[in-house]
Amino acid sequence: MEMDKYKNFSESDFLDDHYFLQWLTYRSAEDEEIWMDFLKSYPSKVQIVRAAESIFNLLRVREREMNLPEQFELWNRIRIESVTSEKNVWVKLVKYAAVLICVFCSGALSFYLYQDKPIPVYNRVIGSVTFEDSTKKYSNLKALLILSDGSKIPLERQLSKISYNYSGNQLVVNQDTIKQEAGFNSGFLNRVSIPYGKKSIIELSDGTKVWLNAGSQIAFPTVFSGAFRKVELKGEAFFEVAKNAERPFLVETCDQVVHVVGTKFNVSAYPEDKFVQTVLQEGKVSLEIRDKKLLKKDHFIEMDPDQMIELDKESKEIFRSVVDASKYIMWRDDILEFNKIDLGKALKQIERFYDIQITLADPKIALYKLSGKLDLKENPEDVLNVIKLTVPIAWRKTNKNFKLTEK
């Protein structure tokens, strides 16, 4: 394939090219290698390709018609992507709108947008998988493993265990073994959805282990293909990545991508939290921070063990600190350890663990500092009683709602 012709392409040119759209849609290993070589040869095209890819993913739909909530979500995402504080805001909006018009008129893109095929694993913009809203305290969401063919497996246990073998043709859920055809839908995504009050341990086909915290979801392929091993995360997870220097492992959230080869780290990226928090326990990782403004430049941050990076999702401000990483992964063993943390942040973690709702009679209560270790194996009443020993609060319970007041 002659790739030099793409060296002068704009976003709209890429979106009108069949081979580029074929790459975004199917992500074959051969195409992946060709496009990665092209971007290495022409690094000035990286931002343009990513911009075109972002537009493609914003407009990609599973069905021929979007329902009303999907239309609202699409418009909201376009609106958020378009907002900028720069003086030439209207010029950029008009330019973006012009690209969208070009996109809708493009015969090449319309062919790929309306195919009834599963969305491939290597989409660059998270959202290629429809994550359910697991942040609602009293929702009817269930713990589920949704396979790449669309079938659903309930996860009944408090701590579910999921394991794929190397070839992806055998799946073990708790103690049940599920046989699949070798390579069946291997390039497409499975999803594990864990609501508040539960957790899961997942062993991926490459040997990587993932501990998925309450109120979290992760999407991953049955078998990894292409140049990268990529998963998409919403919520919190601890990763113990199997080493493979030839194929880096990527953890993608809405605001950042963690690049690793083989290491242990924790990522907390709950949609309702102000910060995305990454803590490295072992090895090295590189964080790719993404600006939601479509054509902004991404930047990379290297991390060493026992470092924490907190990313403010709105301002993109970055805070680096030295920590004891082991304290940030104790949630795997139902333990939380704090050192002068705001009580409000600690209560959020307790809510997720027990699937309860905690309200404060006065917002100032959230600013009390909490230190010490909490064993969450007990019931929430016992945990709140322990907190009462160090913070001047009282509580009362109505069903699953706990209301905290000052003493």
XYZ file of C-alpha atoms in Angstrom:
407
model
C 0.000 0.000 0.000
C 1.462 3.368 -1.058
C 1.160 5.603 2.012
C 3.039 8.699 0.848
C -0.162 10.096 -0.645
C -1.459 10.715 2.887
C 1.361 13.063 3.895
C -0.642 16.138 2.817
C -4.091 14.959 3.921
C -6.358 17.076 6.131
C -8.946 15.717 8.584
C -11.682 15.804 5.958
C -9.399 14.104 3.405
C -8.818 11.216 5.795
C -12.553 10.948 6.487
C -13.216 10.650 2.745
C -10.672 7.876 2.251
C -11.894 4.264 2.156
C -8.632 2.703 3.319
C -8.388 5.024 6.351
C -11.991 4.232 7.340
C -11.411 0.527 6.788
C -8.524 0.743 9.292
C -10.701 2.496 11.891
C -13.522 -0.006 11.420
C -11.800 -3.387 11.334
C -8.320 -2.838 12.862
C -6.600 -5.799 11.242
C -3.055 -6.484 12.409
C -1.724 -5.779 8.904
C -3.480 -2.400 8.605
C -2.482 -1.482 12.161
C 1.189 -2.035 11.338
C 0.954 -0.041 8.106
C -0.699 2.971 9.774
C 1.666 2.916 12.759
C 4.630 2.967 10.340
C 3.034 5.879 8.491
C 2.643 7.905 11.718
C 6.249 7.180 12.658
C 7.387 8.399 9.237
C 5.172 11.496 9.358
C 4.852 12.546 13.032
C 3.299 15.861 11.983
C 0.227 13.874 10.929
C -0.404 12.324 14.351
C -2.676 15.126 15.590
C -4.571 15.310 12.283
C -5.160 11.544 12.235
C -6.344 11.617 15.844
C -8.712 14.489 15.077
C -10.206 12.578 12.141
C -10.438 9.463 14.295
C -12.222 11.410 17.048
C -14.821 12.718 14.610
C -15.325 9.216 13.196
C -15.899 7.775 16.675
C -18.248 10.592 17.677
C -20.447 9.808 14.711
C -20.145 6.024 14.707
C -23.409 4.316 15.684
C -24.388 0.654 15.997
C -27.759 0.964 14.315
C -29.054 2.848 11.333
C -31.083 5.164 13.545
C -30.163 6.660 16.906
C -32.758 6.878 19.622
C -33.392 10.182 21.391
C -30.936 9.648 24.289
C -28.204 8.667 21.816
C -28.878 11.804 19.742
C -28.657 13.926 22.889
C -25.412 12.235 23.923
C -23.891 12.754 20.483
C -24.803 16.438 20.430
C -23.577 16.926 23.994
C -20.235 15.311 23.174
C -19.824 17.481 20.061
C -20.681 20.558 22.140
C -18.131 19.637 24.829
C -15.437 18.836 22.256
C -16.017 22.202 20.571
C -15.832 24.466 23.644
C -12.616 26.490 23.924
C -11.487 29.540 25.847
C -9.368 30.890 23.016
C -10.275 34.162 21.296
C -10.965 32.558 17.932
C -13.638 30.245 19.383
C -16.205 30.982 16.667
C -13.694 30.375 13.897
C -12.906 26.954 15.364
C -16.560 26.091 15.820
C -17.348 27.008 12.223
C -14.376 24.984 11.020
C -15.506 21.999 13.102
C -19.070 22.338 11.837
C -17.763 22.419 8.270
C -15.857 19.197 8.881
C -19.034 17.582 10.257
C -21.002 18.650 7.175
C -18.271 17.193 5.013
C -18.397 14.015 7.069
C -22.133 13.543 6.661
C -21.887 14.167 2.931
C -18.982 11.763 2.458
C -19.987 8.590 0.687
C -16.956 6.800 2.126
C -17.789 7.571 5.726
C -21.519 6.958 5.402
C -20.747 3.432 4.167
C -18.791 2.660 7.345
C -21.072 4.517 9.730
C -24.108 2.454 8.886
C -22.759 -1.069 8.775
C -24.414 -3.370 11.311
C -21.122 -4.641 12.703
C -19.745 -4.591 16.255
C -17.535 -1.640 17.046
C -13.865 -2.723 17.009
C -11.578 -2.846 20.005
C -8.977 -0.303 18.991
C -11.093 2.846 18.813
C -8.979 5.720 20.135
C -11.825 7.596 21.801
C -13.341 5.897 24.832
C -17.062 5.632 24.363
C -16.777 3.101 21.555
C -18.345 0.830 24.160
C -21.633 1.889 25.699
C -20.967 1.813 29.421
C -24.046 1.698 31.614
C -24.560 4.298 34.342
C -23.430 2.389 37.418
C -23.111 5.507 39.580
C -26.759 5.569 40.616
C -27.010 4.488 44.235
C -30.381 2.728 43.906
C -30.341 1.576 40.307
C -31.455 -1.830 39.090
C -28.100 -2.523 37.467
C -26.778 -6.048 37.848
C -23.241 -7.381 37.826
C -22.779 -8.738 34.299
C -20.227 -10.123 31.892
C -21.356 -9.208 28.389
C -19.536 -11.269 25.766
C -18.465 -9.978 22.369
C -21.390 -11.823 20.733
C -23.861 -9.922 22.951
C -24.729 -12.773 25.327
C -24.949 -11.872 29.031
C -23.665 -13.840 32.011
C -24.868 -12.764 35.492
C -22.168 -12.367 38.154
C -23.958 -13.405 41.310
C -21.125 -13.409 43.818
C -19.899 -10.534 45.945
C -16.454 -11.119 44.395
C -16.743 -12.686 40.948
C -13.782 -14.313 39.205
C -13.429 -14.354 35.419
C -10.614 -16.007 33.481
C -9.834 -16.352 29.765
C -7.313 -18.871 28.458
C -4.559 -17.866 26.038
C -6.455 -18.727 22.860
C -9.732 -17.239 24.085
C -11.722 -20.416 23.364
C -12.354 -21.172 27.036
C -13.800 -18.859 29.650
C -14.215 -19.638 33.348
C -16.738 -17.589 35.352
C -16.412 -18.428 39.032
C -16.585 -22.246 38.754
C -18.444 -22.504 35.456
C -16.510 -23.229 32.241
C -17.794 -21.766 28.972
C -16.459 -23.059 25.642
C -16.177 -20.751 22.639
C -14.983 -21.228 19.083
C -11.290 -20.436 18.803
C -10.928 -16.850 17.650
C -14.686 -16.185 17.822
C -15.126 -12.399 17.800
C -11.579 -12.229 19.151
C -11.089 -8.671 17.907
C -14.240 -7.281 19.499
C -14.997 -6.192 23.017
C -16.344 -7.974 26.058
C -17.557 -5.871 28.993
C -17.666 -6.478 32.728
C -20.068 -4.227 34.638
C -19.806 -4.173 38.444
C -22.331 -2.014 40.373
C -21.859 -0.615 43.856
C -21.507 -3.276 46.519
C -19.522 -5.811 44.429
C -16.066 -6.389 42.932
C -14.454 -8.660 40.344
C -11.104 -10.241 39.483
C -10.457 -10.758 35.758
C -7.610 -12.630 34.098
C -7.293 -11.569 30.461
C -6.121 -13.895 27.694
C -2.585 -12.426 27.744
C -2.202 -13.242 31.460
C -2.865 -9.706 32.734
C -4.842 -9.625 35.997
C -7.378 -6.894 36.750
C -9.066 -6.189 40.084
C -12.235 -4.206 39.279
C -13.646 -2.081 42.100
C -17.293 -1.373 42.936
C -19.202 0.881 40.528
C -16.751 0.188 37.694
C -16.776 -1.203 34.162
C -14.068 -2.464 31.844
C -14.090 -3.426 28.162
C -11.516 -5.734 26.576
C -11.124 -8.138 23.632
C -11.288 -11.906 23.983
C -7.845 -12.088 22.336
C -5.624 -9.072 21.750
C -4.655 -8.315 18.153
C -2.760 -5.516 16.479
C 0.149 -3.456 17.793
C -1.316 -2.798 21.254
C -3.183 -4.564 24.056
C -5.880 -2.066 24.938
C -8.701 -1.979 27.479
C -11.198 0.767 28.303
C -11.989 1.639 31.910
C -14.722 3.533 33.697
C -14.261 3.572 37.477
C -11.363 2.034 39.417
C -9.120 -0.953 38.798
C -5.740 -2.337 39.813
C -3.689 -3.867 36.980
C -0.965 -6.485 37.129
C 0.123 -6.420 33.488
C 1.773 -9.424 31.822
C 5.061 -8.385 30.225
C 5.234 -8.161 26.435
C 7.755 -5.602 25.190
C 6.557 -6.017 21.602
C 2.937 -5.120 22.393
C 2.426 -2.353 24.979
C -0.630 -2.473 27.225
C -2.949 0.569 27.183
C -5.596 1.511 29.756
C -7.858 4.192 28.315
C -10.237 6.428 30.259
C -12.089 9.522 29.090
C -9.190 11.781 30.064
C -5.968 9.795 29.779
C -4.240 6.684 28.495
C -1.781 4.671 30.613
C 1.016 3.100 28.510
C 2.802 0.112 30.061
C 4.728 -3.021 29.141
C 4.593 -5.031 32.370
C 3.890 -3.395 35.710
C 1.479 -2.944 38.640
C -0.608 0.191 39.027
C -3.995 1.530 40.115
C -6.280 3.837 38.128
C -9.313 5.587 39.615
C -11.429 7.330 36.974
C -14.995 7.542 38.264
C -17.123 9.917 36.148
C -18.477 11.701 39.242
C -15.013 12.399 40.702
C -13.163 15.632 39.947
C -9.793 13.911 39.566
C -8.394 10.929 37.679
C -5.861 9.297 39.992
C -3.034 7.004 38.888
C -0.746 5.312 41.423
C 2.250 3.234 40.341
C 3.344 0.366 42.563
C 5.941 -1.383 40.407
C 7.653 -0.837 37.041
C 7.241 2.247 34.856
C 4.284 3.812 33.093
C 3.735 6.741 30.781
C 0.531 8.771 31.060
C -0.882 10.279 27.889
C -3.034 13.204 29.013
C -5.738 14.097 26.532
C -7.349 17.468 26.149
C -11.054 17.305 25.300
C -10.575 20.168 22.856
C -10.392 18.241 19.624
C -7.179 19.592 18.122
C -5.199 20.249 21.304
C -1.826 18.561 21.680
C -1.574 15.558 23.984
C 1.344 15.305 26.383
C 3.109 12.474 28.190
C 4.204 12.082 31.817
C 6.630 9.413 33.012
C 5.965 7.841 36.416
C 8.201 5.953 38.857
C 7.108 3.527 41.615
C 5.379 5.051 44.654
C 4.304 8.102 42.701
C 0.750 9.375 42.256
C -0.495 11.595 39.446
C -3.822 13.370 39.936
C -5.378 14.951 36.865
C -8.016 17.654 37.272
C -10.499 16.636 34.583
C -11.736 20.175 33.946
C -8.590 22.311 34.100
C -6.178 19.525 33.020
C -3.906 20.630 35.865
C -1.586 17.860 37.024
C -0.441 17.122 40.580
C 2.450 14.729 41.251
C 3.255 13.364 44.724
C 5.294 10.626 46.410
C 3.074 8.096 48.207
C 3.070 4.623 49.701
C 1.408 2.856 46.765
C 0.373 -0.128 48.906
C -2.116 2.078 50.767
C -3.952 2.885 47.533
C -4.562 -0.740 46.585
C -5.787 -2.043 49.957
C -9.346 -1.795 48.654
C -8.683 -5.178 46.995
C -8.649 -6.672 50.502
C -11.656 -4.647 51.719
C -9.431 -2.195 53.628
C -9.128 1.580 53.251
C -6.218 3.505 54.744
C -6.214 7.299 54.886
C -3.753 9.995 55.827
C -5.474 13.336 56.424
C -7.952 12.814 53.587
C -11.152 14.869 53.340
C -13.975 12.959 55.002
C -16.143 13.570 51.929
C -13.723 11.611 49.712
C -13.562 8.731 52.182
C -17.364 8.566 52.400
C -17.593 8.204 48.600
C -15.482 5.054 48.765
C -17.600 3.681 51.601
C -20.787 4.370 49.614
C -19.451 2.408 46.647
C -18.335 -0.532 48.737
C -21.628 -1.035 50.606
C -24.026 0.336 47.951
C -25.449 2.864 50.405
C -26.170 6.585 50.319
C -24.544 8.971 52.779
C -25.841 12.530 53.028
C -24.425 15.379 55.073
C -26.560 17.763 57.117
C -23.878 20.414 56.604
C -21.377 20.474 53.676
C -18.656 21.513 56.114
C -18.643 17.961 57.490
C -16.978 16.802 54.241
C -13.913 18.932 55.071
C -12.985 17.101 58.269
C -9.690 15.247 57.887
C -9.646 11.497 58.377
C -6.605 9.328 59.149
C -6.313 5.651 59.941
C -7.361 2.261 58.629
C -10.919 1.056 58.032
C -11.794 -2.628 57.771
C -14.752 -2.780 55.393
C -15.501 -6.423 56.127
C -17.779 -5.190 58.901
C -21.172 -3.599 58.199
C -21.435 0.142 57.386
C -22.807 0.941 60.847
C -19.619 -0.372 62.448
C -17.461 1.572 60.013
C -19.275 4.844 60.731
C -18.921 4.189 64.455
C -15.161 3.855 63.993
C -15.089 7.173 62.099
C -16.999 8.768 64.994
C -14.010 8.064 67.236
C -11.836 10.532 65.304
C -14.339 12.930 63.709
C -17.080 14.774 65.675
C -20.110 13.369 63.848
C -23.317 11.485 64.597
C -25.435 9.476 62.183
C -28.888 8.036 61.764
C -30.118 5.457 59.291
C -33.231 5.233 57.133
C -33.256 2.149 54.895
C -30.005 2.446 52.878
C -29.579 6.142 53.593
C -27.245 7.367 56.331
C -27.451 11.002 57.354
C -24.423 12.524 59.104
C -24.658 15.496 61.450
C -22.114 17.320 63.593
C -22.039 16.485 67.289
